[in-house]
CSV table of N, CA and C in Angstrom, one decimal:
chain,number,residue,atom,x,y,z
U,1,UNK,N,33.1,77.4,38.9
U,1,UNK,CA,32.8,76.0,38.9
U,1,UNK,C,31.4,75.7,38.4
U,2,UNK,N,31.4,74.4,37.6
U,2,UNK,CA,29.8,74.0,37.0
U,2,UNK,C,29.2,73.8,37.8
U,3,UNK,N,27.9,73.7,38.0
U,3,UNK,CA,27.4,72.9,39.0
U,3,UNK,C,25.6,72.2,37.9
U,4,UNK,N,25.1,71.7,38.3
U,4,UNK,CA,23.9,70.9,37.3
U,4,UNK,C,22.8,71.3,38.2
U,5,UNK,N,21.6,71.8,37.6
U,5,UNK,CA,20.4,71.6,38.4
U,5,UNK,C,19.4,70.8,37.3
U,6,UNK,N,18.3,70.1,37.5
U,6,UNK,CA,17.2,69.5,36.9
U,6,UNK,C,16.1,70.1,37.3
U,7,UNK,N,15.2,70.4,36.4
U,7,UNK,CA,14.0,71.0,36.5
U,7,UNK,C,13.2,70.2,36.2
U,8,UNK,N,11.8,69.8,36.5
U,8,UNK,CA,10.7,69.5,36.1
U,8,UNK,C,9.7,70.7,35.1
U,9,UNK,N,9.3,70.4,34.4
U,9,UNK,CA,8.3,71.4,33.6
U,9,UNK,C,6.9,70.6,33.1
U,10,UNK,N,6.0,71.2,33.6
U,10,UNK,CA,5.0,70.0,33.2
U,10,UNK,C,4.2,70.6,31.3
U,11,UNK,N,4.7,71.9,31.2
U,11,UNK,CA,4.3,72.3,29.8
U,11,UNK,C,4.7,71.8,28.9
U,12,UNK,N,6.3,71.0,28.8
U,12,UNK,CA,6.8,70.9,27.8
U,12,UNK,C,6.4,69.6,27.5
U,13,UNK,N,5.6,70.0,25.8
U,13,UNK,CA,4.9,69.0,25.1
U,13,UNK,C,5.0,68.6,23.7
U,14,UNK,N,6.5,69.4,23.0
U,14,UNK,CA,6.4,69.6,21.9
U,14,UNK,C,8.0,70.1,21.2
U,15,UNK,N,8.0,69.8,20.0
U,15,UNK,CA,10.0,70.3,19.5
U,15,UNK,C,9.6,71.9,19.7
U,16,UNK,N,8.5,72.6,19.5
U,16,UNK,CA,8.3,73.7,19.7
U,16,UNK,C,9.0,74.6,21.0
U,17,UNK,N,8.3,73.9,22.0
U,17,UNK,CA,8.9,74.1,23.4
U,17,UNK,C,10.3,73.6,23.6
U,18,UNK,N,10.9,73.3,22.9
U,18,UNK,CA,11.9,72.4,23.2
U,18,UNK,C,12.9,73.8,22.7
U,19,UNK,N,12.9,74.1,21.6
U,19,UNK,CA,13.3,75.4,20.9
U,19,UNK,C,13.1,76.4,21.8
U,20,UNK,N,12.0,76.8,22.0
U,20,UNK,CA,11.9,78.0,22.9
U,20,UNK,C,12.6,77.8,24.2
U,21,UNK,N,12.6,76.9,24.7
U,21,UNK,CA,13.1,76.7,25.8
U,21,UNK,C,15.0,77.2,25.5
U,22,UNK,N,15.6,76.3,24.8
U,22,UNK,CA,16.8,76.6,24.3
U,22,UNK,C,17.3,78.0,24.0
U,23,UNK,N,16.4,79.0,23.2
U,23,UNK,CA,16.7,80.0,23.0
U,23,UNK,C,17.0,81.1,24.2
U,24,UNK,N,15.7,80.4,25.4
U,24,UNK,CA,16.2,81.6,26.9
U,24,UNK,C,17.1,80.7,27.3
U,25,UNK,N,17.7,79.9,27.3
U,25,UNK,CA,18.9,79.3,28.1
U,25,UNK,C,20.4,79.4,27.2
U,26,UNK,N,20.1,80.1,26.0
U,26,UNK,CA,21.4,80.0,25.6
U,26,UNK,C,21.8,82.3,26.1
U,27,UNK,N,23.0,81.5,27.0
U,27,UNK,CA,23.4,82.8,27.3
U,27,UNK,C,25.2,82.1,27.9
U,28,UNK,N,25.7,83.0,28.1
U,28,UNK,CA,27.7,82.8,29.1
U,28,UNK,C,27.6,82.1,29.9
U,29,UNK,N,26.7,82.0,31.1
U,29,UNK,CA,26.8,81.4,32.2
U,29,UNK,C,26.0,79.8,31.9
U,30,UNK,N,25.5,79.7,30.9
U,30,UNK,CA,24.8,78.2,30.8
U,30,UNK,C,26.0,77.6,29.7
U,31,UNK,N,26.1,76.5,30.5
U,31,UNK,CA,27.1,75.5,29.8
U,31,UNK,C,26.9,74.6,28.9
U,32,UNK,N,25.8,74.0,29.4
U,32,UNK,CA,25.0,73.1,28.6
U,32,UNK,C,23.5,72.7,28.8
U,33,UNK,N,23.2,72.3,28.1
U,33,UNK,CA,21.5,71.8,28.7
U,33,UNK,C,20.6,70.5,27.7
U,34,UNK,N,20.1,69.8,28.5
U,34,UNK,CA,19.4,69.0,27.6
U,34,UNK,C,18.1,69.1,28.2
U,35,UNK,N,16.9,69.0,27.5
U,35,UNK,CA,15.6,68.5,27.8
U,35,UNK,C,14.9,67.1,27.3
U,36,UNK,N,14.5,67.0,28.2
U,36,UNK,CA,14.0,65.6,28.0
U,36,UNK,C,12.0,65.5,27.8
U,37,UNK,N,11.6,65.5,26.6
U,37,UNK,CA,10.3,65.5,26.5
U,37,UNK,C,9.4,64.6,27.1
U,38,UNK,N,10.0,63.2,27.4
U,38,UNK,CA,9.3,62.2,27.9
U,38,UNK,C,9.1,62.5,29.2
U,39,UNK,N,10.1,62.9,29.6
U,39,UNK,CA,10.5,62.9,31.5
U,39,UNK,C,9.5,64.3,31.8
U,40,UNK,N,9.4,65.5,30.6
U,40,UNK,CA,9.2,66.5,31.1
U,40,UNK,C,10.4,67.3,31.7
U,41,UNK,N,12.1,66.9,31.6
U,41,UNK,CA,12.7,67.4,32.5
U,41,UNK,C,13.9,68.5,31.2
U,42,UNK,N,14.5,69.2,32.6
U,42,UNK,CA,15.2,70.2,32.0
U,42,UNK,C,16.5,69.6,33.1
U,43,UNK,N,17.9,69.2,32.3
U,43,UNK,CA,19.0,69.6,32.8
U,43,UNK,C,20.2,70.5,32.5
U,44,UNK,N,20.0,71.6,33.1
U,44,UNK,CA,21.2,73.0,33.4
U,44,UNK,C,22.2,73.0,33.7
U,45,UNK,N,23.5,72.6,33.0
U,45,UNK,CA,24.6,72.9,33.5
U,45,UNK,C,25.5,74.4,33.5
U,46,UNK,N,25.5,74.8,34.7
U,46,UNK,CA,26.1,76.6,34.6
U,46,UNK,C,26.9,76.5,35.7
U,47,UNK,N,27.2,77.9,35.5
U,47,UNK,CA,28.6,78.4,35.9
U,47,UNK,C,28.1,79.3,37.6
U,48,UNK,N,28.5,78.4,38.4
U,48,UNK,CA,28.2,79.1,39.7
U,48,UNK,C,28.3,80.2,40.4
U,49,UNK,N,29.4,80.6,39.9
U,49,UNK,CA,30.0,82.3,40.0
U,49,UNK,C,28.8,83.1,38.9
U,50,UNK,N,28.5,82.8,38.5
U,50,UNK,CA,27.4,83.6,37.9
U,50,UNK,C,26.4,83.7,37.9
U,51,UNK,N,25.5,82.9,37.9
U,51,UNK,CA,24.0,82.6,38.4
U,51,UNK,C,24.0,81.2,39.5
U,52,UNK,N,22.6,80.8,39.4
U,52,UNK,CA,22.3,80.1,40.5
U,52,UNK,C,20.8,79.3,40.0
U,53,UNK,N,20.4,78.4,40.9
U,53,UNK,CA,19.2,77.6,40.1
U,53,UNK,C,18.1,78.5,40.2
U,54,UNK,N,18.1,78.7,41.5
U,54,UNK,CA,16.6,80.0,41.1
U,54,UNK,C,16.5,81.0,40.3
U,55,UNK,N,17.7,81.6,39.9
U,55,UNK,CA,17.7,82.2,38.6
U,55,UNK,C,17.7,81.5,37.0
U,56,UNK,N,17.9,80.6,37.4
U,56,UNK,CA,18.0,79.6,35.8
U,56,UNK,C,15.9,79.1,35.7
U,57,UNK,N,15.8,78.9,36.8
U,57,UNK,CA,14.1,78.7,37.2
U,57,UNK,C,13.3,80.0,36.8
U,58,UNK,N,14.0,81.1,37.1
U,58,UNK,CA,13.3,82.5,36.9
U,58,UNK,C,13.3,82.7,35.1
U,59,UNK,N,14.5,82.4,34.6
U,59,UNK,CA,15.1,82.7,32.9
U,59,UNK,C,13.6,81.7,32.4
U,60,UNK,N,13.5,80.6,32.8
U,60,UNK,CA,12.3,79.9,32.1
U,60,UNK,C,10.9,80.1,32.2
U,61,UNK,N,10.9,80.5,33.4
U,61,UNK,CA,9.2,81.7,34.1
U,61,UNK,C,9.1,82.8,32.9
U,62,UNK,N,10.1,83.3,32.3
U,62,UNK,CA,10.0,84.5,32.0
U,62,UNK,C,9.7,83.9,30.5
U,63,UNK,N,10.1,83.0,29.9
U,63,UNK,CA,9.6,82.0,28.5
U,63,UNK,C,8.7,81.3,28.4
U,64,UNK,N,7.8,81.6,29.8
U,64,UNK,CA,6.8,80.6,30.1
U,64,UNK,C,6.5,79.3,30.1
U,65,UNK,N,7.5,79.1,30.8
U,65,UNK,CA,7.8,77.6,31.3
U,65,UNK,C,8.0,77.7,33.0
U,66,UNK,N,7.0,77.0,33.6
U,66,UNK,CA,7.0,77.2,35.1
U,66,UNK,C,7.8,75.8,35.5
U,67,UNK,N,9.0,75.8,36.3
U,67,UNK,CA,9.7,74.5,36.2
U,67,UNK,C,9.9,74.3,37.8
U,68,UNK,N,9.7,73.4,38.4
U,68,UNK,CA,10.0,73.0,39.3
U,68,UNK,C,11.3,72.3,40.0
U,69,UNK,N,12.3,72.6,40.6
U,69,UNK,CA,13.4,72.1,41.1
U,69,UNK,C,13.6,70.9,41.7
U,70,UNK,N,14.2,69.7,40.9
U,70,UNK,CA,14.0,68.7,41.2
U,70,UNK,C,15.6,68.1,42.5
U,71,UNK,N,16.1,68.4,41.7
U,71,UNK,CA,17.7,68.1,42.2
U,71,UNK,C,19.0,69.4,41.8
U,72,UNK,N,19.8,69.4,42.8
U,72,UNK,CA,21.2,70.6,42.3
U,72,UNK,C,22.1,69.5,42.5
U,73,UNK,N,23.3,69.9,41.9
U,73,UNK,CA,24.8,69.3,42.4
U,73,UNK,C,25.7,70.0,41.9
């Protein structure tokens, strides 16, 4: 089942980040994702059976993007 989390990220400043960001999130279990540069925000849509938001939080730690958990559903 999908489920959505939103991240806050206060680094993302740039199409640069915006790309990098994309690249660690394109994997099976991520469904979709949009970033929003104005908001600062990241929305995750993935596959619940397979990951989880603190791991989708950890995939962007590791890209160097420290993101904060705003909302799940």
């Amino acid at each position: 089942m999908a489920k959505t989390v939103l991240l806050h990220v206060d680094s993302l400043e740039c199409a640069s980040c915006v790309s990098s960001v994309g690249k660690s999130l394109r994997n099976n279990f991520i469904k979709d994702y949009t970033v929003s540069l104005r908001e600062k925000e990241i929305e995750v849509v993935y596959d619940e059976n397979e990951t989880n938001a603190k791991e989708i939080r950890k995939i962007l730690k590791k890209s160097g993007y420290k993101g904060t958990i705003v909302s799940e559903s």
